[in-house]
Short mmCIF file of N, CA and C in Angstrom, two decimals:
data_model
loop_
_atom_site.label_atom_id
_atom_site.label_comp_id
_atom_site.label_asym_id
_atom_site.label_seq_id
_atom_site.Cartn_x
_atom_site.Cartn_y
_atom_site.Cartn_z
N MET A 1 121.50 130.80 -37.58
CA MET A 1 121.33 129.41 -37.13
C MET A 1 122.63 129.34 -36.26
N MET A 2 121.91 128.52 -34.95
CA MET A 2 122.88 128.54 -33.91
C MET A 2 123.46 126.89 -33.96
N CYS A 3 124.72 126.80 -34.04
CA CYS A 3 125.33 125.39 -33.85
C CYS A 3 126.04 125.21 -32.68
N LYS A 4 125.67 124.07 -32.27
CA LYS A 4 125.88 123.34 -30.83
C LYS A 4 126.93 122.46 -31.04
N MET A 5 127.87 122.63 -30.10
CA MET A 5 129.11 121.62 -30.07
C MET A 5 128.55 120.51 -29.36
N VAL A 6 129.18 119.20 -29.84
CA VAL A 6 128.68 117.73 -29.28
C VAL A 6 129.79 117.52 -28.53
N ALA A 7 129.60 117.03 -27.37
CA ALA A 7 130.52 116.40 -26.42
C ALA A 7 130.88 115.01 -26.82
N ILE A 8 132.28 114.68 -26.78
CA ILE A 8 132.81 113.57 -27.35
C ILE A 8 133.73 113.02 -26.16
N SER A 9 133.96 111.67 -26.22
CA SER A 9 134.73 111.13 -25.09
C SER A 9 136.12 111.41 -25.33
N ASP A 10 136.81 111.56 -24.15
CA ASP A 10 138.19 111.79 -24.20
C ASP A 10 139.26 110.82 -24.95
N SER A 11 138.86 109.60 -25.05
CA SER A 11 139.53 108.63 -25.87
C SER A 11 139.25 108.88 -27.06
N LEU A 12 137.90 109.20 -27.76
CA LEU A 12 137.85 109.48 -29.08
C LEU A 12 138.53 110.66 -29.71
N ALA A 13 138.56 111.76 -28.74
CA ALA A 13 139.35 113.04 -29.09
C ALA A 13 140.73 112.73 -29.39
N TRP A 14 141.21 111.73 -28.33
CA TRP A 14 142.61 111.47 -28.55
C TRP A 14 142.89 110.72 -30.06
N GLU A 15 142.21 109.91 -30.27
CA GLU A 15 142.18 109.17 -31.60
C GLU A 15 142.39 110.03 -32.70
N LEU A 16 141.41 111.16 -32.63
CA LEU A 16 141.38 112.14 -33.77
C LEU A 16 142.57 112.90 -33.85
N VAL A 17 143.18 113.43 -32.62
CA VAL A 17 144.39 114.35 -32.71
C VAL A 17 145.77 113.57 -32.60
N LYS A 18 145.88 112.40 -32.02
CA LYS A 18 147.10 111.79 -31.81
C LYS A 18 148.21 111.85 -32.96
N ARG A 19 147.71 111.60 -34.00
CA ARG A 19 148.68 111.40 -35.23
C ARG A 19 148.98 112.74 -35.73
N ASN A 20 147.88 113.82 -35.79
CA ASN A 20 148.24 115.12 -36.62
C ASN A 20 147.57 116.21 -35.89
N ASN A 21 148.22 117.13 -35.40
CA ASN A 21 147.53 118.43 -35.20
C ASN A 21 148.37 119.56 -35.11
N SER A 22 147.97 120.65 -34.90
CA SER A 22 148.89 121.83 -35.10
C SER A 22 149.74 122.05 -33.97
N PHE A 23 149.76 121.46 -32.88
CA PHE A 23 150.52 121.74 -31.81
C PHE A 23 151.65 120.57 -31.83
N MET A 24 151.87 119.86 -32.62
CA MET A 24 152.87 118.75 -32.72
C MET A 24 154.19 119.19 -33.14
N ARG A 25 155.14 118.94 -32.52
CA ARG A 25 156.67 119.08 -33.00
C ARG A 25 157.50 117.98 -32.88
N LYS A 26 157.83 117.49 -34.16
CA LYS A 26 158.61 116.11 -34.19
C LYS A 26 160.04 116.41 -34.32
N LYS A 27 160.86 115.73 -33.62
CA LYS A 27 162.33 115.89 -33.68
C LYS A 27 162.92 114.69 -33.89
N ASN A 28 163.74 114.50 -34.94
CA ASN A 28 164.35 113.40 -35.32
C ASN A 28 165.67 113.17 -34.30
N GLY A 29 165.95 111.86 -33.97
CA GLY A 29 166.96 111.48 -33.15
C GLY A 29 168.27 111.70 -33.89
N GLN A 30 169.36 111.64 -32.98
CA GLN A 30 170.79 111.75 -33.49
C GLN A 30 171.20 110.73 -34.19
N THR A 31 170.76 109.47 -33.96
CA THR A 31 171.27 108.39 -34.52
C THR A 31 170.06 107.37 -35.11
N ARG A 32 170.45 106.62 -35.90
CA ARG A 32 169.45 105.87 -36.58
C ARG A 32 168.48 105.18 -35.60
N ARG A 33 169.32 104.56 -34.55
CA ARG A 33 168.64 103.75 -33.60
C ARG A 33 167.72 104.56 -32.72
N SER A 34 167.84 105.68 -32.52
CA SER A 34 167.22 106.51 -31.31
C SER A 34 165.76 106.94 -31.91
N GLY A 35 165.47 107.08 -33.27
CA GLY A 35 164.18 107.29 -33.76
C GLY A 35 163.77 108.79 -33.74
N ALA A 36 162.53 109.09 -33.88
CA ALA A 36 161.89 110.28 -33.69
C ALA A 36 161.24 110.66 -32.47
N VAL A 37 161.21 111.70 -32.01
CA VAL A 37 160.35 112.01 -30.60
C VAL A 37 159.43 113.04 -31.07
N THR A 38 158.10 112.95 -30.40
CA THR A 38 157.16 113.77 -30.68
C THR A 38 156.76 114.61 -29.48
N PHE A 39 157.00 115.88 -29.56
CA PHE A 39 156.50 116.79 -28.69
C PHE A 39 155.02 117.51 -29.05
N SER A 40 154.43 118.15 -27.79
CA SER A 40 153.33 119.03 -28.11
C SER A 40 153.29 120.13 -27.42
N ILE A 41 152.96 121.22 -27.88
CA ILE A 41 153.22 122.67 -27.22
C ILE A 41 151.71 123.13 -26.99
N GLU A 42 150.69 122.35 -26.84
CA GLU A 42 149.32 122.70 -26.57
C GLU A 42 149.20 123.21 -24.95
N ARG A 43 148.23 124.14 -24.73
CA ARG A 43 147.89 124.42 -23.52
C ARG A 43 147.25 123.09 -22.69
N GLY A 44 147.68 123.08 -21.43
CA GLY A 44 147.08 121.94 -20.66
C GLY A 44 148.24 120.85 -20.75
N ASN A 45 149.22 120.94 -21.44
CA ASN A 45 150.38 119.76 -21.60
C ASN A 45 151.62 120.10 -20.67
N LEU A 46 151.65 119.56 -19.48
CA LEU A 46 152.63 119.72 -18.51
C LEU A 46 153.83 119.36 -18.99
N MET A 47 153.96 118.31 -19.56
CA MET A 47 155.32 117.74 -19.87
C MET A 47 155.71 118.02 -21.34
N SER A 48 154.84 118.42 -22.06
CA SER A 48 155.25 118.81 -23.57
C SER A 48 155.46 117.31 -24.50
N LYS A 49 154.89 116.52 -23.92
CA LYS A 49 154.96 115.20 -24.62
C LYS A 49 153.61 115.00 -25.36
N SER A 50 153.66 114.46 -26.36
CA SER A 50 152.61 114.05 -27.22
C SER A 50 152.07 112.81 -26.72
N SER A 51 151.19 112.56 -25.85
CA SER A 51 150.61 111.33 -25.17
C SER A 51 149.26 111.55 -24.63
N TYR A 52 148.60 110.47 -24.55
CA TYR A 52 147.15 110.79 -24.09
C TYR A 52 147.09 111.19 -22.73
N LYS A 53 147.99 110.93 -21.61
CA LYS A 53 147.98 111.26 -20.17
C LYS A 53 148.10 112.78 -20.11
N TYR A 54 149.09 113.36 -20.85
CA TYR A 54 149.33 114.79 -20.79
C TYR A 54 148.65 115.77 -21.55
N SER A 55 147.96 115.07 -22.63
CA SER A 55 147.22 116.03 -23.68
C SER A 55 146.18 116.92 -23.09
N GLY A 56 146.43 118.18 -23.39
CA GLY A 56 145.16 119.12 -22.81
C GLY A 56 144.07 119.19 -23.74
N LEU A 57 144.23 118.66 -25.12
CA LEU A 57 143.10 118.68 -26.16
C LEU A 57 142.17 117.59 -25.93
N ALA A 58 142.82 116.37 -25.53
CA ALA A 58 142.05 115.12 -25.50
C ALA A 58 141.38 115.02 -24.04
N ASN A 59 142.04 115.43 -22.91
CA ASN A 59 141.45 115.37 -21.55
C ASN A 59 140.34 116.25 -21.30
N SER A 60 139.35 116.09 -20.59
CA SER A 60 138.43 116.87 -20.38
C SER A 60 138.91 117.57 -19.05
N LYS A 61 139.76 117.08 -18.17
CA LYS A 61 140.49 117.69 -17.13
C LYS A 61 142.03 117.77 -17.23
N SER A 62 142.36 118.99 -17.23
CA SER A 62 143.94 119.19 -17.55
C SER A 62 144.31 120.48 -16.72
N ILE A 63 145.57 120.19 -16.50
CA ILE A 63 146.23 121.33 -15.54
C ILE A 63 147.47 121.88 -16.36
N ASP A 64 147.63 123.39 -16.13
CA ASP A 64 148.83 123.60 -16.81
C ASP A 64 149.28 124.79 -15.79
N ILE A 65 150.72 124.83 -15.65
CA ILE A 65 151.45 125.93 -15.01
C ILE A 65 152.39 126.74 -15.99
N THR A 66 152.06 128.13 -16.01
CA THR A 66 152.81 128.92 -16.94
C THR A 66 153.27 130.09 -15.94
N ALA A 67 154.30 130.77 -16.70
CA ALA A 67 154.98 131.96 -16.20
C ALA A 67 154.24 133.11 -16.88
N THR A 68 153.74 134.11 -16.03
CA THR A 68 153.20 135.28 -16.46
C THR A 68 153.98 136.36 -16.84
N PRO A 69 153.62 137.47 -17.65
CA PRO A 69 154.51 138.43 -17.96
C PRO A 69 155.18 139.15 -16.95
N ASP A 70 154.65 139.21 -15.58
CA ASP A 70 155.19 139.94 -14.41
C ASP A 70 156.07 139.08 -13.63
N ASN A 71 156.62 137.98 -14.34
CA ASN A 71 157.41 137.04 -13.67
C ASN A 71 156.82 136.44 -12.16
N ARG A 72 155.62 135.67 -12.53
CA ARG A 72 154.71 135.19 -11.36
C ARG A 72 154.51 133.84 -12.32
N ALA A 73 153.69 132.91 -11.72
CA ALA A 73 153.19 131.68 -12.24
C ALA A 73 151.67 131.84 -12.22
N ALA A 74 151.18 131.01 -12.98
CA ALA A 74 149.53 130.80 -12.96
C ALA A 74 149.24 129.45 -13.20
N LEU A 75 148.16 128.78 -12.37
CA LEU A 75 147.77 127.41 -12.57
C LEU A 75 146.37 127.54 -13.38
N THR A 76 146.43 126.91 -14.49
CA THR A 76 145.26 126.79 -15.27
C THR A 76 144.61 125.66 -15.18
N LYS A 77 143.18 125.50 -14.98
CA LYS A 77 142.42 124.17 -14.94
C LYS A 77 141.32 124.39 -16.01
N LYS A 78 140.94 123.21 -16.78
CA LYS A 78 139.77 123.16 -17.45
C LYS A 78 138.44 123.05 -16.60
N THR A 79 137.56 123.77 -16.82
CA THR A 79 136.20 123.69 -16.25
C THR A 79 135.32 122.96 -17.08
N LYS A 80 133.97 122.83 -16.34
CA LYS A 80 133.03 122.00 -17.15
C LYS A 80 132.81 122.86 -18.40
N LYS A 81 132.48 124.01 -18.51
CA LYS A 81 132.30 124.98 -19.59
C LYS A 81 133.30 124.64 -20.70
N ALA A 82 134.43 124.15 -20.50
CA ALA A 82 135.29 123.96 -21.67
C ALA A 82 134.88 123.19 -22.71
N ALA A 83 134.13 122.22 -22.70
CA ALA A 83 133.60 121.30 -23.52
C ALA A 83 132.74 122.03 -24.55
N SER A 84 131.91 122.95 -23.98
CA SER A 84 131.09 123.71 -24.83
C SER A 84 131.74 125.20 -25.26
N SER A 85 132.61 125.77 -24.86
CA SER A 85 132.97 126.78 -25.06
C SER A 85 134.64 126.85 -25.12
N GLY A 86 135.17 127.94 -25.84
CA GLY A 86 136.72 127.84 -25.99
C GLY A 86 137.41 128.26 -24.86
N LYS A 87 137.83 129.50 -24.81
CA LYS A 87 138.87 129.88 -23.89
C LYS A 87 138.20 130.18 -22.52
N SER A 88 136.78 130.37 -22.60
CA SER A 88 136.30 130.86 -21.28
C SER A 88 136.13 129.48 -20.39
N GLY A 89 136.54 128.56 -20.91
CA GLY A 89 136.43 127.30 -20.07
C GLY A 89 137.57 126.86 -19.29
N ASN A 90 138.51 127.95 -19.09
CA ASN A 90 139.61 127.76 -18.23
C ASN A 90 139.45 128.62 -16.87
N ALA A 91 139.97 127.96 -15.78
CA ALA A 91 139.82 128.78 -14.71
C ALA A 91 141.62 128.81 -14.13
N VAL A 92 141.73 130.28 -13.92
CA VAL A 92 143.17 130.69 -13.90
C VAL A 92 143.40 130.94 -12.22
N ILE A 93 144.50 130.28 -11.64
CA ILE A 93 144.57 130.61 -10.34
C ILE A 93 146.10 131.16 -10.22
N ALA A 94 146.11 132.35 -9.66
CA ALA A 94 147.60 132.98 -9.53
C ALA A 94 148.35 132.47 -8.41
N LEU A 95 149.79 131.81 -8.79
CA LEU A 95 150.65 131.28 -7.81
C LEU A 95 151.64 132.34 -7.25
N ASN A 96 151.33 133.11 -6.34
CA ASN A 96 152.18 134.38 -5.97
C ASN A 96 152.59 134.48 -4.66
N LYS A 97 152.32 133.32 -4.01
CA LYS A 97 152.79 133.10 -2.56
C LYS A 97 154.14 132.64 -2.44
N ASP A 98 154.68 132.20 -1.38
CA ASP A 98 156.00 131.52 -1.24
C ASP A 98 155.90 130.01 -1.83
N PHE A 99 157.11 129.58 -1.80
CA PHE A 99 156.95 128.12 -2.50
C PHE A 99 156.21 127.17 -1.73
N ARG A 100 156.47 127.04 -0.57
CA ARG A 100 155.56 126.02 0.25
C ARG A 100 154.24 126.17 0.17
N ARG A 101 153.69 127.56 0.11
CA ARG A 101 152.17 127.62 -0.04
C ARG A 101 151.65 127.35 -1.44
N VAL A 102 152.30 127.60 -2.52
CA VAL A 102 152.14 127.30 -3.71
C VAL A 102 152.19 125.88 -3.99
N GLU A 103 153.07 125.19 -3.32
CA GLU A 103 153.13 123.71 -3.47
C GLU A 103 151.87 123.01 -2.82
N ASN A 104 151.28 123.57 -1.65
CA ASN A 104 150.19 123.07 -1.09
C ASN A 104 148.81 123.67 -2.04
N THR A 105 148.79 124.56 -2.60
CA THR A 105 147.78 125.09 -3.56
C THR A 105 147.84 124.15 -4.81
N ILE A 106 148.88 123.60 -5.23
CA ILE A 106 149.00 122.94 -6.42
C ILE A 106 148.45 121.59 -5.92
N LYS A 107 148.78 120.95 -4.83
CA LYS A 107 148.43 119.71 -4.18
C LYS A 107 146.73 119.62 -3.94
N SER A 108 146.30 120.77 -3.57
CA SER A 108 144.77 120.92 -3.28
C SER A 108 144.11 120.85 -4.38
N GLN A 109 144.57 121.76 -5.59
CA GLN A 109 143.70 121.86 -6.77
C GLN A 109 143.91 120.53 -7.57
N ALA A 110 145.02 119.99 -7.67
CA ALA A 110 145.24 118.80 -8.63
C ALA A 110 144.79 117.55 -7.61
N THR A 111 145.12 117.13 -6.65
CA THR A 111 145.00 115.83 -6.06
C THR A 111 143.97 115.63 -4.99
N ASP A 112 144.07 116.70 -4.06
CA ASP A 112 143.06 116.55 -2.79
C ASP A 112 141.70 116.54 -3.24
N ASN A 113 141.04 117.24 -4.45
CA ASN A 113 139.87 117.15 -4.74
C ASN A 113 139.67 116.29 -5.85
N TYR A 114 140.58 115.32 -6.17
CA TYR A 114 140.59 114.08 -7.12
C TYR A 114 140.35 114.77 -8.55
N TYR A 115 141.04 115.78 -8.82
CA TYR A 115 140.80 116.55 -10.13
C TYR A 115 141.83 115.50 -11.21
N ARG A 116 143.01 115.64 -10.86
CA ARG A 116 144.15 114.88 -11.77
C ARG A 116 145.08 114.44 -10.81
N PRO A 117 144.98 113.46 -9.88
CA PRO A 117 145.86 112.95 -8.94
C PRO A 117 147.20 112.48 -9.67
N ASP A 118 147.23 111.97 -10.84
CA ASP A 118 148.30 111.26 -11.35
C ASP A 118 149.13 112.43 -12.05
N LEU A 119 148.85 113.70 -12.09
CA LEU A 119 149.57 114.62 -12.52
C LEU A 119 150.30 115.46 -11.27
N LYS A 120 150.29 114.98 -10.05
CA LYS A 120 150.69 115.76 -9.09
C LYS A 120 152.38 116.06 -9.11
N SER A 121 153.11 115.07 -9.52
CA SER A 121 154.48 115.11 -9.34
C SER A 121 155.08 116.05 -10.73
N GLU A 122 154.22 115.85 -11.65
CA GLU A 122 154.58 116.67 -12.95
C GLU A 122 154.24 118.19 -12.76
N ALA A 123 153.18 118.39 -12.16
CA ALA A 123 152.97 119.78 -11.90
C ALA A 123 153.89 120.38 -10.81
N LEU A 124 154.20 119.74 -9.99
CA LEU A 124 154.98 120.40 -8.95
C LEU A 124 156.47 120.47 -9.80
N ALA A 125 156.96 119.66 -10.52
CA ALA A 125 158.23 119.72 -11.21
C ALA A 125 157.92 120.93 -12.29
N LYS A 126 156.85 121.13 -12.81
CA LYS A 126 156.85 122.18 -13.68
C LYS A 126 156.86 123.50 -12.93
N TYR A 127 156.18 123.59 -11.94
CA TYR A 127 156.34 124.86 -11.10
C TYR A 127 157.66 125.19 -10.66
N THR A 128 158.39 124.14 -10.28
CA THR A 128 159.89 124.29 -10.01
C THR A 128 160.60 125.05 -11.03
N VAL A 129 160.48 124.41 -12.08
CA VAL A 129 161.19 125.06 -13.25
C VAL A 129 160.70 126.64 -13.51
N VAL A 130 159.56 126.72 -13.65
CA VAL A 130 158.88 128.07 -13.66
C VAL A 130 159.43 129.07 -12.67
N TYR A 131 159.47 128.54 -11.36
CA TYR A 131 159.85 129.28 -10.19
C TYR A 131 161.21 129.74 -10.28
N ARG A 132 162.09 128.87 -10.77
CA ARG A 132 163.61 129.03 -10.80
C ARG A 132 163.79 130.16 -11.97
N ALA A 133 163.05 129.95 -13.09
CA ALA A 133 163.24 130.72 -14.39
C ALA A 133 162.91 132.21 -13.89
N ASN A 134 161.68 132.56 -13.14
CA ASN A 134 161.36 133.61 -12.68
C ASN A 134 162.08 134.28 -11.70
N ARG A 135 163.05 133.48 -10.86
CA ARG A 135 163.79 134.13 -9.96
C ARG A 135 164.93 134.69 -10.67
N ALA A 136 165.43 133.88 -11.61
CA ALA A 136 166.69 134.24 -12.53
C ALA A 136 166.15 135.55 -13.20
N ALA A 137 164.99 135.60 -13.65
CA ALA A 137 164.61 136.90 -14.61
C ALA A 137 164.44 138.14 -13.71
N LYS A 138 164.17 137.89 -12.45
CA LYS A 138 163.97 138.98 -11.54
C LYS A 138 165.29 139.49 -11.16
N GLY A 139 166.19 138.78 -11.13
CA GLY A 139 167.74 138.86 -10.64
C GLY A 139 167.91 138.59 -9.33
N VAL A 140 166.99 137.79 -8.69
CA VAL A 140 167.31 137.43 -7.49
C VAL A 140 168.36 136.33 -7.35
N LYS A 141 168.44 135.58 -8.24
CA LYS A 141 169.36 134.25 -8.37
C LYS A 141 169.84 134.41 -9.86
N LYS A 142 171.17 134.02 -9.79
CA LYS A 142 171.99 134.05 -11.07
C LYS A 142 171.40 132.72 -11.89
N ALA A 143 171.34 132.85 -13.14
CA ALA A 143 170.89 131.77 -14.19
C ALA A 143 171.94 130.62 -14.06
N VAL A 144 171.44 129.42 -14.18
CA VAL A 144 172.56 128.24 -14.08
C VAL A 144 173.32 128.32 -15.46
N PRO A 145 174.57 128.40 -15.23
CA PRO A 145 175.35 128.35 -16.50
C PRO A 145 175.21 127.16 -17.52
N ILE A 146 175.09 127.09 -18.75
CA ILE A 146 175.12 125.78 -19.71
C ILE A 146 176.40 125.24 -19.71
N LYS A 147 176.44 124.00 -19.42
CA LYS A 147 177.54 123.08 -19.54
C LYS A 147 177.85 122.76 -21.04
N ARG A 148 179.07 123.09 -21.33
CA ARG A 148 179.35 123.22 -22.98
C ARG A 148 180.59 122.08 -23.04
N GLY A 149 180.93 121.47 -22.16
CA GLY A 149 182.05 120.47 -22.25
C GLY A 149 183.31 120.86 -22.39
N ARG A 150 184.35 120.29 -22.95
CA ARG A 150 185.91 120.87 -23.03
C ARG A 150 185.80 121.89 -24.15
N ALA A 151 186.50 122.98 -24.06
CA ALA A 151 186.58 123.86 -24.82
C ALA A 151 187.80 123.56 -25.64
#
């Protein structure tokens, strides 16, 4: 017997997964007043925040920028097939040109075709972080030392 997946709205999907899902990471604050912060490690979540805007699970259109094993970057977008199929519903675009050209690629894929114009600055910020980490991993640039305060 063939089971067919039913398409649901993005807001209904968010209501179902916002309180509890397997990608959620809750961190307690340092003080009583700061409270707890909820992060999410799902694919398609650019900022790793557990919110409707950044959710890769609840949104039918999501963007993600990740580092590849060969110290490059890749842009992943959900396609229309993503609603009915799992992994095959993603389009992966290799980001292996120089920084300026990759910036134009991200802008054209995210904003110029009205895919997710609200995530333009977040996508560029994530690519900047991935780019710096890849350059440090390749040995082109030294890693930024961690500030530890007074010794």
